[in-house]
Amino acid sequence: SHFHIFCHDPFLILPGLFGDDTASATTRPAVATRGITLSKGRRAVMSKARNSLLFTTLGPQTSWVLWLDADIIETPPTLIQDLARHDKPVIVPNCFQKYVNAETKKTEERAYDFNSWQDSEIAQKLGAEMGRDEILLEGYKDMPTYRSLMAYMGQEGKDEHYEIMLDGVGGTALLVKADVHRDGAMFPPFAFYHLIETEGFAKMAKRLGWQPYGLPNYKVYHYNE
Amino acid sequence: SHFHIFCHDPFLILPGLFGDDTASATTRPAVATRGITLSKGRRAVMSKARNSLLFTTLGPQTSWVLWLDADIIETPPTLIQDLARHDKPVIVPNCFQKYVNAETKKTEERAYDFNSWQDSEIAQKLGAEMGRDEILLEGYKDMPTYRSLMAYMGQEGKDEHYEIMLDGVGGTALLVKADVHRDGAMFPPFAFYHLIETEGFAKMAKRLGWQPYGLPNYKVYHYNE
């Protein structure tokens, strides 16, 4: 597992070949508790890798950072302009996946990244009852959070630039104002308000006064493993 | 208030002209609660300034980062070698201040930086009873923490290289392995386990598995305002 780093000021593009299923619900292990442990460890490693990239490449002149996983295989060609025109501290498109329906043999699509969400009271209460080091992950049926997932908020044919406010963000494609990172927002490899990695980053950005946004109708597509 | 940045790989030296009394007990306001509010705001600004320096100057080849406040006016000339030979993730000397005793007219010295400490059960309990956003600062007599302060642990004529483990560190002079920062350890401008800035950094380093150390008998001297 390695990284490609392309640094183009004012845009710093950080795509990763992560070889990781952090965002994928479909490849998660069947046993939820084991899955959570694995995912926590993997996402801690991912966080450190992201931080290492970030701390070593961000410059004083950088204006924006685009986090783009190497397994994002389809986006509009104007991805950067489309996201940047919203002028938000943190903004994330909706990450889907195309697949061939076994019955109809037609190409269809399904939600892929479940890390972009709006928080729920139930998730907050679950967090309050957890140990300080425990994390609350999305997408495990044994631990429903009742968060509002951006993955399910897309509406066919509606405005691609419709914005929603988010509390957690996924990182398969993610545009961040460099000031947010320079203020100190990184990807916590430890439990931060019961969140880690990109979800912990969103919380940290909010704690620093930067509100994350999502575009439920603006889609990017993940490779189908 | 501005910064001088000198970048010498493998050492990255980040001295600041902070114009700030973050480490000084002597210049703190008389009213403790007001002092805490002021200090929290100032230290949040300091944290962001430190983070901005850190995120924009650390490179992949950097091995060590020396944080050195511009108002540190006296250190042994071998400061860097002396600290680095301990080969610790985070290491901090004891920061003192020289002054002229009004009665004797002789130059004496006193402890200056109270941010390097070993935690106490009482401080832990105080933290547990605080709101999530509240911070527990050292050096306010109305809120005694019973932490063991490195400032008072120095022993005249004893081994300068005697090490102790620390839970909080001050930042007037501070040597950090770059890997600690690259893992994500920064200076939280928000309450992190009821700590901010360099003390929060020490906690974050510990959460990442890096133990901070202090040298109670190795002194550096702060300007006497």
Tab-separated table of C-alpha atoms in Angstrom:
chain	number	residue	atom	x	y	z
A	1	SER	CA	0.000	0.000	0.000
A	2	HIS	CA	1.520	3.294	-1.050
A	3	PHE	CA	0.520	6.778	-2.004
A	4	HIS	CA	0.711	8.973	-5.036
A	5	ILE	CA	1.179	12.580	-4.101
A	6	PHE	CA	0.671	15.368	-6.598
A	7	CYS	CA	1.166	18.828	-5.284
A	8	HIS	CA	-0.314	21.612	-7.398
A	9	ASP	CA	-0.642	24.873	-5.531
A	10	PRO	CA	-3.109	26.366	-4.878
A	11	PHE	CA	-4.548	22.861	-5.054
A	12	LEU	CA	-2.859	20.067	-3.205
A	13	ILE	CA	-4.156	16.753	-4.506
A	14	LEU	CA	-3.639	13.781	-2.234
A	15	PRO	CA	-4.940	10.591	-3.809
A	16	GLY	CA	-4.137	7.340	-2.053
A	17	LEU	CA	-3.854	3.731	-3.140
A	18	PHE	CA	-5.154	2.579	0.165
A	19	GLY	CA	-5.924	-1.086	-0.557
A	20	ASP	CA	-8.480	-0.718	2.165
A	21	ASP	CA	-12.199	-1.159	2.562
A	22	THR	CA	-12.727	1.586	5.091
A	23	ALA	CA	-15.664	3.075	3.273
A	24	SER	CA	-17.216	-0.128	2.034
A	25	ALA	CA	-20.189	-1.693	3.754
A	26	THR	CA	-20.312	-4.549	1.257
A	27	THR	CA	-16.896	-5.954	2.145
A	28	ARG	CA	-17.249	-5.657	5.896
A	29	PRO	CA	-16.895	-8.871	7.890
A	30	ALA	CA	-20.121	-10.619	8.830
A	31	VAL	CA	-19.379	-10.534	12.552
A	32	ALA	CA	-19.990	-6.960	13.533
A	33	THR	CA	-17.810	-6.792	16.636
A	34	ARG	CA	-14.849	-8.296	14.816
A	35	GLY	CA	-15.537	-5.914	11.959
A	36	ILE	CA	-15.448	-2.948	14.281
A	37	THR	CA	-12.116	-4.004	15.752
A	38	LEU	CA	-10.589	-4.594	12.337
A	39	SER	CA	-11.982	-1.416	10.951
A	40	LYS	CA	-10.764	0.598	13.944
A	41	GLY	CA	-7.224	-0.699	13.477
A	42	ARG	CA	-7.287	-0.179	9.727
A	43	ARG	CA	-8.721	3.271	10.034
A	44	ALA	CA	-6.108	4.220	12.637
A	45	VAL	CA	-3.414	3.198	10.135
A	46	MET	CA	-5.213	5.168	7.417
A	47	SER	CA	-5.402	8.184	9.699
A	48	LYS	CA	-1.679	8.142	10.355
A	49	ALA	CA	-0.992	7.766	6.628
A	50	ARG	CA	-3.262	10.712	5.854
A	51	ASN	CA	-1.640	12.792	8.603
A	52	SER	CA	1.835	11.983	7.376
A	53	LEU	CA	0.887	13.122	3.860
A	54	LEU	CA	-0.782	16.209	5.210
A	55	PHE	CA	1.932	17.338	7.622
A	56	THR	CA	4.678	16.821	5.048
A	57	THR	CA	3.101	18.367	1.951
A	58	LEU	CA	0.887	21.268	3.008
A	59	GLY	CA	2.569	24.606	2.321
A	60	PRO	CA	1.843	28.166	3.422
A	61	GLN	CA	0.501	29.023	-0.061
A	62	THR	CA	-1.801	26.021	-0.401
A	63	SER	CA	-5.447	27.109	-0.624
A	64	TRP	CA	-7.272	23.818	-0.972
A	65	VAL	CA	-6.602	20.138	-0.370
A	66	LEU	CA	-8.399	17.504	-2.419
A	67	TRP	CA	-8.396	14.069	-0.835
A	68	LEU	CA	-9.094	11.555	-3.571
A	69	ASP	CA	-8.802	7.803	-3.131
A	70	ALA	CA	-7.098	6.018	-6.008
A	71	ASP	CA	-10.091	3.680	-6.326
A	72	ILE	CA	-12.437	6.521	-7.275
A	73	ILE	CA	-12.776	5.631	-10.964
A	74	GLU	CA	-15.356	8.094	-12.210
A	75	THR	CA	-16.069	11.741	-11.426
A	76	PRO	CA	-17.288	14.665	-13.511
A	77	PRO	CA	-14.197	16.189	-15.198
A	78	THR	CA	-14.968	19.453	-13.413
A	79	LEU	CA	-14.897	17.852	-9.937
A	80	ILE	CA	-12.518	20.393	-8.396
A	81	GLN	CA	-14.251	23.480	-9.801
A	82	ASP	CA	-17.661	22.035	-8.942
A	83	LEU	CA	-16.723	21.459	-5.313
A	84	ALA	CA	-14.660	24.645	-4.906
A	85	ARG	CA	-17.421	26.948	-6.203
A	86	HIS	CA	-19.361	26.199	-3.007
A	87	ASP	CA	-16.542	27.924	-1.102
A	88	LYS	CA	-17.067	25.715	1.976
A	89	PRO	CA	-14.384	24.790	4.532
A	90	VAL	CA	-15.069	21.074	3.984
A	91	ILE	CA	-17.229	19.618	1.212
A	92	VAL	CA	-17.892	16.054	0.160
A	93	PRO	CA	-19.727	14.598	-2.865
A	94	ASN	CA	-21.834	11.433	-2.636
A	95	CYS	CA	-19.744	8.322	-3.292
A	96	PHE	CA	-21.556	5.567	-5.200
A	97	GLN	CA	-20.586	2.336	-6.924
A	98	LYS	CA	-21.708	0.873	-10.256
A	99	TYR	CA	-22.398	-2.853	-10.565
A	100	VAL	CA	-24.089	-5.261	-12.951
A	101	ASN	CA	-27.432	-6.510	-11.667
A	102	ALA	CA	-27.208	-10.323	-11.812
A	103	GLU	CA	-30.839	-10.713	-12.885
A	104	THR	CA	-31.323	-7.885	-15.351
A	105	LYS	CA	-27.668	-7.841	-16.537
A	106	LYS	CA	-27.978	-4.081	-16.505
A	107	THR	CA	-25.552	-1.658	-14.913
A	108	GLU	CA	-27.055	-0.148	-11.809
A	109	GLU	CA	-25.613	1.851	-8.958
A	110	ARG	CA	-25.674	1.721	-5.194
A	111	ALA	CA	-24.506	3.845	-2.285
A	112	TYR	CA	-20.915	3.098	-1.295
A	113	ASP	CA	-19.586	5.504	1.342
A	114	PHE	CA	-21.583	5.653	4.588
A	115	ASN	CA	-19.238	7.953	6.466
A	116	SER	CA	-20.991	11.184	5.450
A	117	TRP	CA	-23.855	11.747	7.872
A	118	GLN	CA	-25.839	14.069	10.075
A	119	ASP	CA	-25.721	13.131	13.722
A	120	SER	CA	-28.663	11.714	15.696
A	121	GLU	CA	-29.644	11.956	19.344
A	122	ILE	CA	-29.434	8.174	19.576
A	123	ALA	CA	-25.853	8.157	18.307
A	124	GLN	CA	-25.007	10.916	20.790
A	125	LYS	CA	-26.488	8.852	23.629
A	126	LEU	CA	-24.673	5.709	22.475
A	127	GLY	CA	-21.454	7.721	22.500
A	128	ALA	CA	-22.126	9.088	25.980
A	129	GLU	CA	-22.473	5.531	27.311
A	130	MET	CA	-19.292	4.303	25.637
A	131	GLY	CA	-15.820	4.180	27.095
A	132	ARG	CA	-13.596	7.087	26.150
A	133	ASP	CA	-11.568	4.960	23.719
A	134	GLU	CA	-14.511	3.306	21.992
A	135	ILE	CA	-15.662	4.364	18.562
A	136	LEU	CA	-19.099	4.372	17.011
A	137	LEU	CA	-19.005	3.194	13.403
A	138	GLU	CA	-21.652	3.548	10.755
A	139	GLY	CA	-23.147	0.616	8.841
A	140	TYR	CA	-23.254	-2.158	11.451
A	141	LYS	CA	-26.757	-3.512	11.885
A	142	ASP	CA	-26.092	-4.676	15.442
A	143	MET	CA	-25.393	-1.092	16.480
A	144	PRO	CA	-27.895	1.157	14.710
A	145	THR	CA	-27.073	4.844	15.097
A	146	TYR	CA	-30.097	6.376	13.343
A	147	ARG	CA	-27.805	8.968	11.858
A	148	SER	CA	-29.076	10.510	8.608
A	149	LEU	CA	-26.795	9.089	5.935
A	150	MET	CA	-26.040	11.261	2.915
A	151	ALA	CA	-25.729	8.013	0.929
A	152	TYR	CA	-29.539	7.765	0.980
A	153	MET	CA	-30.338	11.442	0.440
A	154	GLY	CA	-29.646	11.684	-3.281
A	155	GLN	CA	-32.643	12.528	-5.466
A	156	GLU	CA	-32.604	11.542	-9.133
A	157	GLY	CA	-32.597	14.512	-11.490
A	158	LYS	CA	-32.439	17.131	-8.726
A	159	ASP	CA	-29.933	20.000	-8.409
A	160	GLU	CA	-26.407	18.588	-8.183
A	161	HIS	CA	-25.347	21.589	-6.133
A	162	TYR	CA	-27.919	21.147	-3.387
A	163	GLU	CA	-25.996	21.450	-0.076
A	164	ILE	CA	-26.562	19.841	3.297
A	165	MET	CA	-24.667	20.335	6.551
A	166	LEU	CA	-22.812	17.276	7.835
A	167	ASP	CA	-21.347	16.052	11.125
A	168	GLY	CA	-19.308	13.175	9.688
A	169	VAL	CA	-17.605	13.004	6.289
A	170	GLY	CA	-16.153	10.233	4.172
A	171	GLY	CA	-12.781	10.675	2.534
A	172	THR	CA	-12.965	8.890	-0.828
A	173	ALA	CA	-13.341	12.361	-2.378
A	174	LEU	CA	-13.156	15.352	-0.088
A	175	LEU	CA	-12.283	19.003	-0.663
A	176	VAL	CA	-10.888	20.928	2.311
A	177	LYS	CA	-9.773	24.536	2.637
A	178	ALA	CA	-6.119	24.420	3.629
A	179	ASP	CA	-6.836	26.825	6.508
A	180	VAL	CA	-8.892	24.097	8.166
A	181	HIS	CA	-5.874	21.794	8.226
A	182	ARG	CA	-3.479	24.608	9.139
A	183	ASP	CA	-5.655	25.368	12.169
A	184	GLY	CA	-4.854	21.837	13.309
A	185	ALA	CA	-7.644	19.666	11.911
A	186	MET	CA	-6.138	16.274	11.098
A	187	PHE	CA	-7.391	12.693	10.945
A	188	PRO	CA	-7.463	11.386	14.524
A	189	PRO	CA	-6.028	7.838	14.710
A	190	PHE	CA	-7.548	7.621	18.206
A	191	ALA	CA	-11.139	7.940	19.400
A	192	PHE	CA	-12.109	11.603	19.161
A	193	TYR	CA	-15.663	12.061	20.432
A	194	HIS	CA	-16.034	8.339	19.587
A	195	LEU	CA	-15.033	9.003	15.992
A	196	ILE	CA	-11.855	8.325	14.034
A	197	GLU	CA	-10.274	9.142	10.668
A	198	THR	CA	-12.415	11.227	8.295
A	199	GLU	CA	-15.402	11.204	10.650
A	200	GLY	CA	-13.145	12.372	13.484
A	201	PHE	CA	-11.707	14.980	11.121
A	202	ALA	CA	-15.203	16.396	10.511
A	203	LYS	CA	-15.745	16.644	14.264
A	204	MET	CA	-12.366	18.315	14.721
A	205	ALA	CA	-13.127	20.796	11.916
A	206	LYS	CA	-16.423	21.631	13.628
A	207	ARG	CA	-14.651	22.085	16.978
A	208	LEU	CA	-12.396	24.594	15.191
A	209	GLY	CA	-15.422	26.464	13.852
A	210	TRP	CA	-15.435	25.056	10.307
A	211	GLN	CA	-18.755	23.530	9.182
A	212	PRO	CA	-18.588	20.525	6.802
A	213	TYR	CA	-21.055	20.269	3.912
A	214	GLY	CA	-22.173	17.522	1.583
A	215	LEU	CA	-23.672	17.366	-1.909
A	216	PRO	CA	-26.126	14.430	-1.911
A	217	ASN	CA	-26.902	14.766	-5.643
A	218	TYR	CA	-23.321	15.179	-6.826
A	219	LYS	CA	-21.923	11.695	-7.396
A	220	VAL	CA	-18.492	10.165	-7.711
A	221	TYR	CA	-17.990	6.440	-8.277
A	222	HIS	CA	-15.868	3.919	-6.449
A	223	TYR	CA	-14.265	0.876	-8.043
A	224	ASN	CA	-16.309	-2.297	-7.632
A	225	GLU	CA	-13.966	-4.830	-6.019
B	1	SER	CA	3.264	39.109	16.935
B	2	HIS	CA	5.061	37.112	14.275
B	3	PHE	CA	7.285	34.113	13.903
B	4	HIS	CA	10.795	33.394	12.791
B	5	ILE	CA	11.044	30.082	11.063
B	6	PHE	CA	14.375	28.417	10.418
B	7	CYS	CA	14.217	25.088	8.719
B	8	HIS	CA	17.352	22.973	8.998
B	9	ASP	CA	16.766	19.346	8.141
B	10	PRO	CA	17.068	16.987	9.894
B	11	PHE	CA	16.312	19.610	12.524
B	12	LEU	CA	13.383	21.913	12.050
B	13	ILE	CA	13.710	24.837	14.439
B	14	LEU	CA	10.533	26.747	15.132
B	15	PRO	CA	11.159	29.673	17.470
B	16	GLY	CA	8.324	32.119	17.990
B	17	LEU	CA	8.082	35.743	19.036
B	18	PHE	CA	4.875	35.073	20.813
B	19	GLY	CA	4.432	38.266	22.838
B	20	ASP	CA	2.458	36.077	25.159
B	21	ASP	CA	2.521	35.082	28.785
B	22	THR	CA	1.219	31.569	28.328
B	23	ALA	CA	3.888	29.990	30.446
B	24	SER	CA	4.254	32.729	33.000
B	25	ALA	CA	2.666	32.481	36.401
B	26	THR	CA	4.058	35.845	37.459
B	27	THR	CA	2.201	37.860	34.827
B	28	ARG	CA	-1.124	36.099	35.165
B	29	PRO	CA	-4.099	38.275	36.078
B	30	ALA	CA	-5.003	38.408	39.750
B	31	VAL	CA	-8.553	37.198	39.198
B	32	ALA	CA	-8.200	33.516	38.489
B	33	THR	CA	-11.401	32.967	36.520
B	34	ARG	CA	-10.693	35.908	34.254
B	35	GLY	CA	-7.150	34.659	33.915
B	36	ILE	CA	-8.342	31.239	32.835
B	37	THR	CA	-10.612	32.696	30.169
B	38	LEU	CA	-7.891	34.972	28.857
B	39	SER	CA	-5.340	32.254	28.938
B	40	LYS	CA	-7.648	29.806	27.159
B	41	GLY	CA	-8.254	32.276	24.339
B	42	ARG	CA	-4.591	33.190	24.062
B	43	ARG	CA	-3.486	29.616	24.143
B	44	ALA	CA	-6.020	28.690	21.459
B	45	VAL	CA	-4.490	31.395	19.241
B	46	MET	CA	-1.019	30.097	20.090
B	47	SER	CA	-2.094	26.570	19.230
B	48	LYS	CA	-3.340	27.596	15.813
B	49	ALA	CA	-0.124	29.537	15.186
B	50	ARG	CA	1.951	26.515	16.180
B	51	ASN	CA	-0.178	24.227	14.001
B	52	SER	CA	0.112	26.531	11.028
B	53	LEU	CA	3.910	26.542	11.366
B	54	LEU	CA	3.960	22.807	11.826
B	55	PHE	CA	1.645	21.833	8.970
B	56	THR	CA	3.400	24.145	6.522
B	57	THR	CA	7.055	23.433	7.306
B	58	LEU	CA	7.406	19.792	8.332
B	59	GLY	CA	8.864	17.709	5.524
B	60	PRO	CA	9.147	13.969	4.909
B	61	GLN	CA	12.889	14.060	5.716
B	62	THR	CA	12.591	16.031	8.943
B	63	SER	CA	13.770	13.958	11.921
B	64	TRP	CA	13.301	16.343	14.822
B	65	VAL	CA	11.418	19.526	15.585
B	66	LEU	CA	12.750	21.980	18.161
B	67	TRP	CA	10.137	24.375	19.469
B	68	LEU	CA	11.960	27.336	20.959
B	69	ASP	CA	10.256	30.524	22.092
B	70	ALA	CA	12.044	33.708	21.068
B	71	ASP	CA	12.074	34.850	24.694
B	72	ILE	CA	14.288	31.963	25.787
B	73	ILE	CA	17.470	33.980	26.298
B	74	GLU	CA	19.877	31.455	27.750
B	75	THR	CA	20.475	27.765	27.091
B	76	PRO	CA	23.576	25.591	27.068
B	77	PRO	CA	25.141	25.921	23.578
B	78	THR	CA	24.700	22.174	23.152
B	79	LEU	CA	20.926	22.302	23.797
B	80	ILE	CA	19.943	20.312	20.703
B	81	GLN	CA	22.560	17.580	21.119
B	82	ASP	CA	21.859	17.384	24.849
B	83	LEU	CA	18.138	16.845	24.321
B	84	ALA	CA	18.468	14.621	21.245
B	85	ARG	CA	20.901	12.187	22.906
B	86	HIS	CA	18.009	11.006	25.095
B	87	ASP	CA	16.336	9.740	21.901
B	88	LYS	CA	12.839	10.346	23.311
B	89	PRO	CA	9.709	11.093	21.254
B	90	VAL	CA	9.109	14.291	23.249
B	91	ILE	CA	11.558	15.863	25.704
B	92	VAL	CA	11.463	19.129	27.589
B	93	PRO	CA	14.094	20.906	29.726
B	94	ASN	CA	13.187	22.872	32.859
B	95	CYS	CA	12.409	26.507	32.053
B	96	PHE	CA	13.571	28.997	34.680
B	97	GLN	CA	13.943	32.764	34.914
B	98	LYS	CA	16.735	34.891	36.371
B	99	TYR	CA	15.925	38.011	38.375
B	100	VAL	CA	17.626	40.429	40.744
B	101	ASN	CA	16.588	39.945	44.354
B	102	ALA	CA	15.430	43.394	45.537
B	103	GLU	CA	16.899	42.920	49.017
B	104	THR	CA	20.199	41.205	48.334
B	105	LYS	CA	20.710	42.817	44.889
B	106	LYS	CA	21.964	39.425	43.786
B	107	THR	CA	20.865	37.535	40.698
B	108	GLU	CA	18.735	34.587	41.661
B	109	GLU	CA	16.504	32.266	39.687
B	110	ARG	CA	12.976	30.968	39.925
B	111	ALA	CA	10.782	28.435	38.158
B	112	TYR	CA	9.016	29.913	35.131
B	113	ASP	CA	7.134	27.289	33.108
B	114	PHE	CA	4.520	25.295	35.024
B	115	ASN	CA	3.144	23.374	32.060
B	116	SER	CA	5.448	20.363	32.458
B	117	TRP	CA	3.860	18.034	34.993
B	118	GLN	CA	2.924	14.547	36.060
B	119	ASP	CA	-0.794	14.046	36.420
B	120	SER	CA	-2.599	13.572	39.745
B	121	GLU	CA	-5.745	11.684	40.691
B	122	ILE	CA	-7.248	14.954	41.903
B	123	ALA	CA	-6.678	16.622	38.536
B	124	GLN	CA	-8.212	13.587	36.821
B	125	LYS	CA	-11.282	13.838	39.054
B	126	LEU	CA	-11.559	17.592	38.492
B	127	GLY	CA	-11.455	16.910	34.753
B	128	ALA	CA	-14.127	14.210	34.997
B	129	GLU	CA	-16.475	16.695	36.679
B	130	MET	CA	-15.856	19.434	34.118
B	131	GLY	CA	-17.822	20.145	30.994
B	132	ARG	CA	-16.350	18.712	27.815
B	133	ASP	CA	-15.140	22.131	26.631
B	134	GLU	CA	-13.597	23.232	29.916
B	135	ILE	CA	-9.874	23.207	30.486
B	136	LEU	CA	-7.853	22.631	33.620
B	137	LEU	CA	-4.929	25.021	33.840
B	138	GLU	CA	-1.903	24.818	36.071
B	139	GLY	CA	-0.848	27.576	38.468
B	140	TYR	CA	-4.167	28.993	39.688
B	141	LYS	CA	-4.434	28.838	43.455
B	142	ASP	CA	-8.241	28.746	43.384
B	143	MET	CA	-8.129	25.486	41.458
B	144	PRO	CA	-5.326	23.356	42.905
B	145	THR	CA	-4.594	20.288	40.788
B	146	TYR	CA	-1.946	18.605	42.967
B	147	ARG	CA	-0.090	17.663	39.819
B	148	SER	CA	3.648	17.106	40.320
B	149	LEU	CA	5.277	20.082	38.641
B	150	MET	CA	8.676	19.567	37.028
B	151	ALA	CA	9.384	23.231	37.863
B	152	TYR	CA	9.903	22.153	41.496
B	153	MET	CA	11.746	18.892	40.857
B	154	GLY	CA	15.166	20.286	39.991
B	155	GLN	CA	17.979	19.378	42.386
B	156	GLU	CA	21.043	21.606	42.590
B	157	GLY	CA	24.217	19.896	41.395
B	158	LYS	CA	22.491	16.658	40.382
B	159	ASP	CA	22.732	14.874	37.017
B	160	GLU	CA	21.466	17.193	34.269
B	161	HIS	CA	20.383	14.184	32.255
B	162	TYR	CA	18.120	12.690	34.900
B	163	GLU	CA	14.825	11.850	33.119
B	164	ILE	CA	11.263	11.805	34.355
B	165	MET	CA	8.085	10.798	32.519
B	166	LEU	CA	5.570	13.597	31.980
B	167	ASP	CA	1.868	13.927	31.188
B	168	GLY	CA	1.896	17.632	30.302
B	169	VAL	CA	4.713	19.602	28.670
B	170	GLY	CA	5.516	23.270	28.277
B	171	GLY	CA	6.611	24.620	24.915
B	172	THR	CA	9.176	27.343	25.637
B	173	ALA	CA	11.838	24.789	24.650
B	174	LEU	CA	10.659	21.400	23.454
B	175	LEU	CA	12.266	18.739	21.260
B	176	VAL	CA	9.910	16.429	19.362
B	177	LYS	CA	10.615	13.543	17.010
B	178	ALA	CA	9.037	14.494	13.690
B	179	ASP	CA	7.289	11.099	13.571
B	180	VAL	CA	5.190	12.172	16.546
B	181	HIS	CA	3.864	15.150	14.599
B	182	ARG	CA	3.547	13.164	11.369
B	183	ASP	CA	1.347	10.670	13.204
B	184	GLY	CA	-1.009	13.572	13.809
B	185	ALA	CA	0.035	15.051	17.153
B	186	MET	CA	-0.579	18.798	16.979
B	187	PHE	CA	-1.426	21.542	19.469
B	188	PRO	CA	-5.167	21.328	20.142
B	189	PRO	CA	-6.759	24.813	20.128
B	190	PHE	CA	-9.821	23.196	21.729
B	191	ALA	CA	-10.227	21.289	24.988
B	192	PHE	CA	-8.629	17.874	24.528
B	193	TYR	CA	-9.056	15.836	27.703
B	194	HIS	CA	-9.447	19.254	29.396
B	195	LEU	CA	-6.059	20.347	28.096
B	196	ILE	CA	-4.991	22.708	25.323
B	197	GLU	CA	-1.859	23.767	23.445
B	198	THR	CA	1.391	22.127	24.578
B	199	GLU	CA	-0.307	20.281	27.436
B	200	GLY	CA	-2.925	18.967	25.016
B	201	PHE	CA	-0.113	18.057	22.636
B	202	ALA	CA	1.514	15.894	25.334
B	203	LYS	CA	-1.800	14.107	25.876
B	204	MET	CA	-2.229	13.603	22.137
B	205	ALA	CA	1.319	12.241	21.823
B	206	LYS	CA	0.558	9.789	24.638
B	207	ARG	CA	-2.697	8.744	22.940
B	208	LEU	CA	-0.584	7.975	19.857
B	209	GLY	CA	1.792	5.846	21.927
B	210	TRP	CA	4.620	8.375	22.335
B	211	GLN	CA	5.714	9.018	25.944
B	212	PRO	CA	6.898	12.559	26.813
B	213	TYR	CA	9.902	13.027	29.104
B	214	GLY	CA	11.342	15.904	31.073
B	215	LEU	CA	14.780	16.837	32.399
B	216	PRO	CA	14.222	18.574	35.760
B	217	ASN	CA	17.930	19.397	36.227
B	218	TYR	CA	18.559	20.672	32.709
B	219	LYS	CA	17.701	24.369	32.677
B	220	VAL	CA	16.917	26.958	30.048
B	221	TYR	CA	16.124	30.561	30.940
B	222	HIS	CA	13.237	32.786	29.964
B	223	TYR	CA	13.433	36.550	29.542
B	224	ASN	CA	12.344	38.469	32.634
B	225	GLU	CA	9.623	40.867	31.456
